[in-house]
C-alpha positions as semicolon CSV with decimal commas, in nm:
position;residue;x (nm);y (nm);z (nm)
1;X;-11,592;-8,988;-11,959
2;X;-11,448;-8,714;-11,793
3;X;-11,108;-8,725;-11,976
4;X;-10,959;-8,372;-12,080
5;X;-11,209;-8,209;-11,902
6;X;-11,189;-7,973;-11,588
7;X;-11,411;-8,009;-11,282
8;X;-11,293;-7,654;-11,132
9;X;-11,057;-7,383;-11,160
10;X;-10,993;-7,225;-10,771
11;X;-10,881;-6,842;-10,878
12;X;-10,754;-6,624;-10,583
13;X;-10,819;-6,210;-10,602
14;X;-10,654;-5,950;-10,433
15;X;-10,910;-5,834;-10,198
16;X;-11,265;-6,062;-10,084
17;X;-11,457;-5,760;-10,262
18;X;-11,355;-5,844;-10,543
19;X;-11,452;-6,160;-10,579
20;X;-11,802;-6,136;-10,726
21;X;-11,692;-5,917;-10,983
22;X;-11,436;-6,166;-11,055
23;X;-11,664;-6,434;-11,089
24;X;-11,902;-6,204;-11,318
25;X;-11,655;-6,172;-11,530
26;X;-11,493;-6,506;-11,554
27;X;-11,886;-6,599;-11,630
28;X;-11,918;-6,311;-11,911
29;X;-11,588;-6,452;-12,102
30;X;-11,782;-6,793;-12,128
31;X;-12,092;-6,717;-12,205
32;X;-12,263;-6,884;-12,500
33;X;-11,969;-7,165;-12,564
34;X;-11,919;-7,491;-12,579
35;X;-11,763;-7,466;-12,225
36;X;-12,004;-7,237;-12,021
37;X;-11,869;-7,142;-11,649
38;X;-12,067;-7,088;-11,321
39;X;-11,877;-6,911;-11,103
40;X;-11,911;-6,908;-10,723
41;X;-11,707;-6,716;-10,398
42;X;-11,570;-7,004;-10,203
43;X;-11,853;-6,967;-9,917
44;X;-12,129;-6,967;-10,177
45;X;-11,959;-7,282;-10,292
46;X;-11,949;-7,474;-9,973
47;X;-12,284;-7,376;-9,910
48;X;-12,394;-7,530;-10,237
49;X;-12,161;-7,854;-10,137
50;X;-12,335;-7,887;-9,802
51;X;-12,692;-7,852;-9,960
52;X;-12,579;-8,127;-10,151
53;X;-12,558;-8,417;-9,894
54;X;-12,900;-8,248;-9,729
55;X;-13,016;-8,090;-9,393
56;X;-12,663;-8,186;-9,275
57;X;-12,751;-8,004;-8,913
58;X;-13,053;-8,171;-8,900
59;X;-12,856;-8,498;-8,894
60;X;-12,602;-8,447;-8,699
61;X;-12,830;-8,338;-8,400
62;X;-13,014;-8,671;-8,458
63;X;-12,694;-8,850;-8,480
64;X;-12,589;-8,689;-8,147
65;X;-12,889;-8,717;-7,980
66;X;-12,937;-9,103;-8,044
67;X;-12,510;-9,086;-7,995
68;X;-12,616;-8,911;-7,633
69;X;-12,939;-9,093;-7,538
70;X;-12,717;-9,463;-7,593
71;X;-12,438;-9,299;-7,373
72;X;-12,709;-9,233;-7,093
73;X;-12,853;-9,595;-7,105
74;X;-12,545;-9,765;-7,080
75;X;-12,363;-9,533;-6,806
76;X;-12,711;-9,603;-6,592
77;X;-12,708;-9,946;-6,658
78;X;-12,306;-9,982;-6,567
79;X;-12,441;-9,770;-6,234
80;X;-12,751;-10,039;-6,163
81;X;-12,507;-10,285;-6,188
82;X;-12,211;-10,176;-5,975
83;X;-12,471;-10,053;-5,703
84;X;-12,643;-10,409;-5,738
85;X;-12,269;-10,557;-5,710
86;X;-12,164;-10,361;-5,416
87;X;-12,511;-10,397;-5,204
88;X;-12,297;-10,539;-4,916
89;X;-12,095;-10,280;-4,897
90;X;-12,334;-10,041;-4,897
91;X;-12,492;-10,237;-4,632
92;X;-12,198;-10,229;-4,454
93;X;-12,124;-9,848;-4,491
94;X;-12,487;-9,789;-4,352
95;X;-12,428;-10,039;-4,023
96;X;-12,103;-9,818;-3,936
97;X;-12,275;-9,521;-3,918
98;X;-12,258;-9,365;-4,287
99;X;-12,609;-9,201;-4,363
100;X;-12,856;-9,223;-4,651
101;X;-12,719;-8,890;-4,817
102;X;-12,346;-9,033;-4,799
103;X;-12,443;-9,322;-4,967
104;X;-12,604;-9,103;-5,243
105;X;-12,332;-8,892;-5,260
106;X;-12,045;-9,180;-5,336
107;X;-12,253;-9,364;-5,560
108;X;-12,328;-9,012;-5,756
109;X;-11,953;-8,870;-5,738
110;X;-11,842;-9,272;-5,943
111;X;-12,046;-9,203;-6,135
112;X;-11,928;-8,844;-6,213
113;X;-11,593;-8,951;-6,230
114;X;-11,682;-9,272;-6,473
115;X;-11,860;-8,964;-6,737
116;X;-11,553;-8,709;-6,646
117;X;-11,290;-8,959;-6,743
118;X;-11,467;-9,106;-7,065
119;X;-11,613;-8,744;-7,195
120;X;-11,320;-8,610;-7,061
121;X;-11,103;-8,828;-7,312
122;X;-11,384;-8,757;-7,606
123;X;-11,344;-8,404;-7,561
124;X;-10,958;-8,398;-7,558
125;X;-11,013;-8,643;-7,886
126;X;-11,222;-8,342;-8,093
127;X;-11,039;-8,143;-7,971
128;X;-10,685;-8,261;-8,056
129;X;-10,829;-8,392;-8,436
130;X;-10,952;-8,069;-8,505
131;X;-10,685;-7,837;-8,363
132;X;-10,521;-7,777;-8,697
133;X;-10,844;-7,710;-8,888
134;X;-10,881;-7,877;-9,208
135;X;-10,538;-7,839;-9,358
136;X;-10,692;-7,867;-9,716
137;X;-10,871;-7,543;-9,703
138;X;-11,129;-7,696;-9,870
139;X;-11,390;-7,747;-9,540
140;X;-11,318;-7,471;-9,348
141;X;-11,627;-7,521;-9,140
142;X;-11,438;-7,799;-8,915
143;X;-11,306;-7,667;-8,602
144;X;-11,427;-7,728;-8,235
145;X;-11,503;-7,405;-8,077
146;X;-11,460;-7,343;-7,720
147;X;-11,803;-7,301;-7,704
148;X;-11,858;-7,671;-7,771
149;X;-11,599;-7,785;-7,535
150;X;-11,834;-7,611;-7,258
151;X;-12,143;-7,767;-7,379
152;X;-11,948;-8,090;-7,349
153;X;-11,877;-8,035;-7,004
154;X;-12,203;-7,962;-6,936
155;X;-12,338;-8,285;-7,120
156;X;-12,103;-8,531;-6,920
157;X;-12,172;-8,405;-6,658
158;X;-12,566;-8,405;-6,672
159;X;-12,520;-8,772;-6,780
160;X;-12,318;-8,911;-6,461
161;X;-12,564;-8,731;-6,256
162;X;-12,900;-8,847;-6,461
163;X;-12,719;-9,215;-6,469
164;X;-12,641;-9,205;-6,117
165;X;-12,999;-9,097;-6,028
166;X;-13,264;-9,469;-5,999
167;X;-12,942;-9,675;-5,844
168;X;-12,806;-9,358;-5,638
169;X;-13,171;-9,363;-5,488
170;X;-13,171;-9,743;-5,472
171;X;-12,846;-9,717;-5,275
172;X;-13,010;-9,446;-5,044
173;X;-13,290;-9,627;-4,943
174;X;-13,126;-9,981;-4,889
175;X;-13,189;-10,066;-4,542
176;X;-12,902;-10,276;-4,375
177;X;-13,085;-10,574;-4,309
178;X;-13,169;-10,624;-4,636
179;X;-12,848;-10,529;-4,761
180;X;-12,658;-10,802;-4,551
181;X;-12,906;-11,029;-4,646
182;X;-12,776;-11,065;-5,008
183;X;-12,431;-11,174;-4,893
């Protein structure tokens, strides 16, 4: 259907001012055949590519935010059930002297280090795909700003603590009979 036709023509100018008269032109030396142009800078044209597939923010912030709110469930769960697996222990750790806010403090820190270590690896991952840019030249929106990379921090972070936060004060308010009890 498309045979020995042309989708696009990319033309490069000398200097970026230039490109709108460029494209004028280009236009004007078309106009009224059989082969009419509409000629675009290339930002005006990924614009008009991304307002083609929709709100395209609006979906990735609901894609991360279900992506973020499944991440919480099942670090907190994982926590429930390693405090739930180690209740002797903790038992044990009170009997010897360890107090209430120790106990809160290990179960909180595994938990830190289970979101460090898996967002940890996610954020090297974006960042190591995207280091080169897009080497087409064609999306040149896809990068990973170092801006990002400190939200990400922030995120992991706020999820081993918020995860760590029912079974941390579980943990904390075990008392060491009933904690031996379960063995």
């Amino acid at each position: 259907y498309m045979k020995g036709l042309i989708g696009w023509y990319v033309v490069r100018v000398g200097h970026p001012d230039q490109a709108v008269d460029v494209a004028k032109a280009i236009d004007a030396r078309f106009a009224n055949s059989s082969w009419e142009t509409r000629t675009f800078t290339e930002s005006a044209f990924a614009a008009n590519f991304a307002k083609q597939m929709g709100n395209i923010k609006f979906l990735l912030i609901l894609i991360g935010s279900v992506v973020f709110a499944t991440l919480l469930l099942v670090t907190g769960s994982t926590m429930a059930i390693a405090v739930r697996e180690r209740t002797a222990e903790l038992g044990i750790l009170k009997a010897i002297g360890y107090s209430d806010r120790s106990v809160l403090t290990l179960v909180i820190a595994e938990s830190l280090i289970y979101a460090v270590v898996g967002g940890g690896f996610g954020l090297l991952a974006a960042k190591v795909i995207t280091l080169g840019g897009d080497p087409t030249g064609f999306l040149g929106i896809v990068y990973f700003p170092q801006e990002n990379m400190i939200w990400g921090v922030v995120l992991l972070l706020s999820v081993g603590i918020v995860a760590a936060a029912i079974p941390a004060w579980g943990a904390m308010r075990l008392r060491v009979v009933d904690a031996l009890r379960r063995v």
